[in-house]
Amino acid sequence: MSDVNTSTAPDSGSSATLTRLEQEGEIAADYLEGLLDIADLDGDIDMDVEGERASVSIIGEGSSRDLNKLVGRDGEVLEALQELTRLAVHRETGERSRLMLDIAGFRARKRAELAKLGAQAAAEAKETGAPVKLDPMTPFERKVVHDAVAAAGLRSESEGEEPQRRVVVLPA
C-alpha cells in the first residue's frame, strides 16, 4: 500500500494555476497508486509544484530495488510512465500536462549530474573561447543543462533533430 504526501511550494502565479497544478498532482497520484497496487510494489507518493509544473515522486520504503524496475535502463521506463501519467491527467482534465515524475530519486540524481556537466561545459567554453557540443540528450536533460549554463553566465542552444538533439554551450 502507498501513502500520499502533499506539499506545495509558493508560486508567484495565480492561485488558479496553483489549484490546476495541484489537481494534476492529485490525478497523477491516484493513477500511480493504482499502478503500484497492480504491480504489488510499496512506495510513498509525494506531490509538489515546482515552477510552472506539477511534480510527483514515488519514494521507496526501505530498499528501492523494486522501484528501480519502474525506472528501467537510463530512465527509459520512467519516461514511459511519465507519458502514461500525463495522458491520465489529460484524460481527466482535457488539458495537456507538463507533469514531472521521479521514481526512487532517479531524476533528482540525474539533475545533479547534469547541472555539474553544464557547469563544466560552461567553464570549458569560457576557458577555450570555443563552443562546446555535448552528447545528445532528452528534453529534460537539455533543460537542466541550459539552466546550469545560464547560471554560469553563458548562453546555450539546442541543435539537431530528435533523438540526436544536443546542447551547444556558446562562449561569451
PDB file of C-alpha atoms in Angstrom:
ATOM      1  CA  MET A   1       0.000   0.000   0.000  1.00  0.00           C
ATOM      2  CA  SER A   2       1.248   3.516  -0.594  1.00  0.00           C
ATOM      3  CA  ASP A   3       0.876   6.780   1.267  1.00  0.00           C
ATOM      4  CA  VAL A   4       0.306  10.142  -0.411  1.00  0.00           C
ATOM      5  CA  ASN A   5       2.066  13.240   0.913  1.00  0.00           C
ATOM      6  CA  THR A   6       1.191  16.661  -0.453  1.00  0.00           C
ATOM      7  CA  SER A   7       3.334  19.757  -0.203  1.00  0.00           C
ATOM      8  CA  THR A   8       3.140  22.807  -2.386  1.00  0.00           C
ATOM      9  CA  ALA A   9       5.807  25.411  -2.863  1.00  0.00           C
ATOM     10  CA  PRO A  10       4.862  29.079  -3.015  1.00  0.00           C
ATOM     11  CA  ASP A  11       4.049  30.091  -6.549  1.00  0.00           C
ATOM     12  CA  SER A  12       4.243  33.575  -7.980  1.00  0.00           C
ATOM     13  CA  GLY A  13       1.460  32.772 -10.449  1.00  0.00           C
ATOM     14  CA  SER A  14      -2.243  32.931  -9.803  1.00  0.00           C
ATOM     15  CA  SER A  15      -3.974  30.710  -7.294  1.00  0.00           C
ATOM     16  CA  ALA A  16      -5.982  29.264 -10.213  1.00  0.00           C
ATOM     17  CA  THR A  17      -2.720  27.980 -11.755  1.00  0.00           C
ATOM     18  CA  LEU A  18      -1.639  26.519  -8.430  1.00  0.00           C
ATOM     19  CA  THR A  19      -5.014  24.830  -7.982  1.00  0.00           C
ATOM     20  CA  ARG A  20      -4.829  23.377 -11.517  1.00  0.00           C
ATOM     21  CA  LEU A  21      -1.318  22.044 -10.867  1.00  0.00           C
ATOM     22  CA  GLU A  22      -2.397  20.596  -7.524  1.00  0.00           C
ATOM     23  CA  GLN A  23      -5.299  18.884  -9.322  1.00  0.00           C
ATOM     24  CA  GLU A  24      -2.843  17.426 -11.853  1.00  0.00           C
ATOM     25  CA  GLY A  25      -0.758  16.097  -8.961  1.00  0.00           C
ATOM     26  CA  GLU A  26      -3.813  14.523  -7.313  1.00  0.00           C
ATOM     27  CA  ILE A  27      -4.899  12.815 -10.538  1.00  0.00           C
ATOM     28  CA  ALA A  28      -1.345  11.591 -11.167  1.00  0.00           C
ATOM     29  CA  ALA A  29      -1.017  10.315  -7.589  1.00  0.00           C
ATOM     30  CA  ASP A  30      -4.280   8.344  -7.888  1.00  0.00           C
ATOM     31  CA  TYR A  31      -3.145   6.860 -11.206  1.00  0.00           C
ATOM     32  CA  LEU A  32       0.296   5.924  -9.856  1.00  0.00           C
ATOM     33  CA  GLU A  33      -1.136   4.496  -6.650  1.00  0.00           C
ATOM     34  CA  GLY A  34      -3.278   2.168  -8.776  1.00  0.00           C
ATOM     35  CA  LEU A  35      -0.197   1.208 -10.783  1.00  0.00           C
ATOM     36  CA  LEU A  36       1.765   0.412  -7.611  1.00  0.00           C
ATOM     37  CA  ASP A  37      -1.123  -1.720  -6.345  1.00  0.00           C
ATOM     38  CA  ILE A  38      -1.324  -3.653  -9.628  1.00  0.00           C
ATOM     39  CA  ALA A  39       2.451  -4.212  -9.627  1.00  0.00           C
ATOM     40  CA  ASP A  40       2.350  -5.090  -5.907  1.00  0.00           C
ATOM     41  CA  LEU A  41       5.071  -2.516  -5.137  1.00  0.00           C
ATOM     42  CA  ASP A  42       5.374  -0.423  -1.998  1.00  0.00           C
ATOM     43  CA  GLY A  43       6.100   3.273  -2.166  1.00  0.00           C
ATOM     44  CA  ASP A  44       5.050   6.660  -0.881  1.00  0.00           C
ATOM     45  CA  ILE A  45       3.784   9.245  -3.331  1.00  0.00           C
ATOM     46  CA  ASP A  46       4.866  12.844  -2.784  1.00  0.00           C
ATOM     47  CA  MET A  47       3.293  15.720  -4.713  1.00  0.00           C
ATOM     48  CA  ASP A  48       4.667  19.207  -5.159  1.00  0.00           C
ATOM     49  CA  VAL A  49       4.505  22.166  -7.507  1.00  0.00           C
ATOM     50  CA  GLU A  50       7.866  23.233  -8.911  1.00  0.00           C
ATOM     51  CA  GLY A  51       7.833  26.364 -11.010  1.00  0.00           C
ATOM     52  CA  GLU A  52       5.025  26.012 -13.514  1.00  0.00           C
ATOM     53  CA  ARG A  53       4.554  22.254 -13.343  1.00  0.00           C
ATOM     54  CA  ALA A  54       3.242  19.583 -11.050  1.00  0.00           C
ATOM     55  CA  SER A  55       5.844  17.199  -9.683  1.00  0.00           C
ATOM     56  CA  VAL A  56       5.109  13.719  -8.378  1.00  0.00           C
ATOM     57  CA  SER A  57       7.669  11.403  -6.788  1.00  0.00           C
ATOM     58  CA  ILE A  58       7.430   7.768  -5.820  1.00  0.00           C
ATOM     59  CA  ILE A  59       9.714   7.173  -2.864  1.00  0.00           C
ATOM     60  CA  GLY A  60      10.687   3.676  -1.821  1.00  0.00           C
ATOM     61  CA  GLU A  61      10.173   2.310   1.640  1.00  0.00           C
ATOM     62  CA  GLY A  62      13.474   0.775   2.698  1.00  0.00           C
ATOM     63  CA  SER A  63      15.253  -0.758  -0.286  1.00  0.00           C
ATOM     64  CA  SER A  64      14.265   0.850  -3.570  1.00  0.00           C
ATOM     65  CA  ARG A  65      15.377  -2.152  -5.656  1.00  0.00           C
ATOM     66  CA  ASP A  66      11.781  -2.934  -6.593  1.00  0.00           C
ATOM     67  CA  LEU A  67      11.090   0.659  -7.610  1.00  0.00           C
ATOM     68  CA  ASN A  68      14.200   0.642  -9.789  1.00  0.00           C
ATOM     69  CA  LYS A  69      12.260  -1.704 -12.076  1.00  0.00           C
ATOM     70  CA  LEU A  70       9.976   1.279 -12.717  1.00  0.00           C
ATOM     71  CA  VAL A  71      12.984   3.413 -13.630  1.00  0.00           C
ATOM     72  CA  GLY A  72      14.498   0.991 -16.124  1.00  0.00           C
ATOM     73  CA  ARG A  73      17.760   1.326 -18.003  1.00  0.00           C
ATOM     74  CA  ASP A  74      18.776   5.006 -18.211  1.00  0.00           C
ATOM     75  CA  GLY A  75      15.273   6.029 -17.105  1.00  0.00           C
ATOM     76  CA  GLU A  76      13.508   4.589 -20.154  1.00  0.00           C
ATOM     77  CA  VAL A  77      10.668   3.024 -18.158  1.00  0.00           C
ATOM     78  CA  LEU A  78      10.384   6.190 -16.057  1.00  0.00           C
ATOM     79  CA  GLU A  79       9.958   8.276 -19.242  1.00  0.00           C
ATOM     80  CA  ALA A  80       7.216   5.936 -20.471  1.00  0.00           C
ATOM     81  CA  LEU A  81       5.431   6.017 -17.100  1.00  0.00           C
ATOM     82  CA  GLN A  82       5.641   9.803 -17.088  1.00  0.00           C
ATOM     83  CA  GLU A  83       3.953   9.933 -20.503  1.00  0.00           C
ATOM     84  CA  LEU A  84       1.253   7.493 -19.388  1.00  0.00           C
ATOM     85  CA  THR A  85       0.672   9.572 -16.256  1.00  0.00           C
ATOM     86  CA  ARG A  86       0.441  12.751 -18.346  1.00  0.00           C
ATOM     87  CA  LEU A  87      -2.130  11.003 -20.554  1.00  0.00           C
ATOM     88  CA  ALA A  88      -4.153  10.012 -17.475  1.00  0.00           C
ATOM     89  CA  VAL A  89      -4.133  13.658 -16.345  1.00  0.00           C
ATOM     90  CA  HIS A  90      -5.123  14.807 -19.846  1.00  0.00           C
ATOM     91  CA  ARG A  91      -7.998  12.310 -19.912  1.00  0.00           C
ATOM     92  CA  GLU A  92      -9.358  13.760 -16.653  1.00  0.00           C
ATOM     93  CA  THR A  93      -8.731  17.468 -17.254  1.00  0.00           C
ATOM     94  CA  GLY A  94      -8.834  17.798 -21.035  1.00  0.00           C
ATOM     95  CA  GLU A  95      -5.620  19.841 -20.826  1.00  0.00           C
ATOM     96  CA  ARG A  96      -2.038  18.965 -21.738  1.00  0.00           C
ATOM     97  CA  SER A  97       0.102  18.259 -18.678  1.00  0.00           C
ATOM     98  CA  ARG A  98       3.788  19.058 -18.176  1.00  0.00           C
ATOM     99  CA  LEU A  99       3.908  16.951 -15.012  1.00  0.00           C
ATOM    100  CA  MET A 100       7.314  15.630 -13.955  1.00  0.00           C
ATOM    101  CA  LEU A 101       7.615  12.160 -12.450  1.00  0.00           C
ATOM    102  CA  ASP A 102      10.517  10.935 -10.341  1.00  0.00           C
ATOM    103  CA  ILE A 103      10.920   7.412  -9.048  1.00  0.00           C
ATOM    104  CA  ALA A 104      13.357   6.372  -6.300  1.00  0.00           C
ATOM    105  CA  GLY A 105      15.221   9.689  -6.673  1.00  0.00           C
ATOM    106  CA  PHE A 106      16.440   8.864 -10.203  1.00  0.00           C
ATOM    107  CA  ARG A 107      15.593  12.278 -11.697  1.00  0.00           C
ATOM    108  CA  ALA A 108      16.952  14.151  -8.693  1.00  0.00           C
ATOM    109  CA  ARG A 109      20.301  12.363  -9.034  1.00  0.00           C
ATOM    110  CA  LYS A 110      20.274  12.865 -12.799  1.00  0.00           C
ATOM    111  CA  ARG A 111      19.502  16.582 -12.360  1.00  0.00           C
ATOM    112  CA  ALA A 112      22.534  16.991 -10.061  1.00  0.00           C
ATOM    113  CA  GLU A 113      24.824  15.174 -12.542  1.00  0.00           C
ATOM    114  CA  LEU A 114      23.547  17.269 -15.462  1.00  0.00           C
ATOM    115  CA  ALA A 115      23.902  20.546 -13.567  1.00  0.00           C
ATOM    116  CA  LYS A 116      27.527  19.622 -12.897  1.00  0.00           C
ATOM    117  CA  LEU A 117      28.028  18.732 -16.587  1.00  0.00           C
ATOM    118  CA  GLY A 118      26.511  22.071 -17.645  1.00  0.00           C
ATOM    119  CA  ALA A 119      28.776  23.999 -15.273  1.00  0.00           C
ATOM    120  CA  GLN A 120      31.838  22.096 -16.551  1.00  0.00           C
ATOM    121  CA  ALA A 121      30.894  22.762 -20.195  1.00  0.00           C
ATOM    122  CA  ALA A 122      30.404  26.459 -19.390  1.00  0.00           C
ATOM    123  CA  ALA A 123      33.821  26.601 -17.724  1.00  0.00           C
ATOM    124  CA  GLU A 124      35.386  24.910 -20.759  1.00  0.00           C
ATOM    125  CA  ALA A 125      33.694  27.347 -23.158  1.00  0.00           C
ATOM    126  CA  LYS A 126      34.921  30.310 -21.075  1.00  0.00           C
ATOM    127  CA  GLU A 127      38.454  28.914 -20.944  1.00  0.00           C
ATOM    128  CA  THR A 128      38.808  27.939 -24.614  1.00  0.00           C
ATOM    129  CA  GLY A 129      36.586  30.586 -26.201  1.00  0.00           C
ATOM    130  CA  ALA A 130      35.124  27.853 -28.427  1.00  0.00           C
ATOM    131  CA  PRO A 131      31.615  26.338 -28.472  1.00  0.00           C
ATOM    132  CA  VAL A 132      31.261  23.092 -26.525  1.00  0.00           C
ATOM    133  CA  LYS A 133      28.991  20.425 -28.028  1.00  0.00           C
ATOM    134  CA  LEU A 134      27.553  17.864 -25.651  1.00  0.00           C
ATOM    135  CA  ASP A 135      26.221  14.381 -26.386  1.00  0.00           C
ATOM    136  CA  PRO A 136      22.551  14.016 -27.435  1.00  0.00           C
ATOM    137  CA  MET A 137      20.076  14.329 -24.564  1.00  0.00           C
ATOM    138  CA  THR A 138      16.390  14.111 -23.779  1.00  0.00           C
ATOM    139  CA  PRO A 139      14.380  17.355 -23.444  1.00  0.00           C
ATOM    140  CA  PHE A 140      14.513  17.063 -19.628  1.00  0.00           C
ATOM    141  CA  GLU A 141      18.287  16.653 -19.684  1.00  0.00           C
ATOM    142  CA  ARG A 142      18.778  19.575 -22.079  1.00  0.00           C
ATOM    143  CA  LYS A 143      16.635  21.852 -19.899  1.00  0.00           C
ATOM    144  CA  VAL A 144      18.741  21.107 -16.828  1.00  0.00           C
ATOM    145  CA  VAL A 145      21.976  21.773 -18.766  1.00  0.00           C
ATOM    146  CA  HIS A 146      20.606  25.025 -20.275  1.00  0.00           C
ATOM    147  CA  ASP A 147      19.701  26.212 -16.761  1.00  0.00           C
ATOM    148  CA  ALA A 148      23.190  25.375 -15.425  1.00  0.00           C
ATOM    149  CA  VAL A 149      24.876  27.169 -18.328  1.00  0.00           C
ATOM    150  CA  ALA A 150      22.679  30.249 -17.792  1.00  0.00           C
ATOM    151  CA  ALA A 151      23.555  30.192 -14.074  1.00  0.00           C
ATOM    152  CA  ALA A 152      27.236  30.250 -15.101  1.00  0.00           C
ATOM    153  CA  GLY A 153      26.562  33.394 -17.161  1.00  0.00           C
ATOM    154  CA  LEU A 154      26.767  31.897 -20.658  1.00  0.00           C
ATOM    155  CA  ARG A 155      24.301  31.093 -23.427  1.00  0.00           C
ATOM    156  CA  SER A 156      23.483  27.694 -24.843  1.00  0.00           C
ATOM    157  CA  GLU A 157      21.240  26.392 -27.572  1.00  0.00           C
ATOM    158  CA  SER A 158      19.962  23.066 -28.793  1.00  0.00           C
ATOM    159  CA  GLU A 159      20.799  21.774 -32.240  1.00  0.00           C
ATOM    160  CA  GLY A 160      19.917  18.701 -34.274  1.00  0.00           C
ATOM    161  CA  GLU A 161      16.821  16.571 -34.565  1.00  0.00           C
ATOM    162  CA  GLU A 162      15.423  14.136 -32.005  1.00  0.00           C
ATOM    163  CA  PRO A 163      16.761  11.742 -30.830  1.00  0.00           C
ATOM    164  CA  GLN A 164      20.165  13.267 -31.695  1.00  0.00           C
ATOM    165  CA  ARG A 165      19.340  16.761 -30.340  1.00  0.00           C
ATOM    166  CA  ARG A 166      22.201  18.159 -28.262  1.00  0.00           C
ATOM    167  CA  VAL A 167      23.204  21.225 -26.253  1.00  0.00           C
ATOM    168  CA  VAL A 168      25.880  23.562 -27.575  1.00  0.00           C
ATOM    169  CA  VAL A 169      27.411  25.899 -24.991  1.00  0.00           C
ATOM    170  CA  LEU A 170      28.449  29.203 -26.557  1.00  0.00           C
ATOM    171  CA  PRO A 171      31.422  31.244 -25.324  1.00  0.00           C
ATOM    172  CA  ALA A 172      30.810  34.791 -24.077  1.00  0.00           C
TER     173      ALA A 172
END
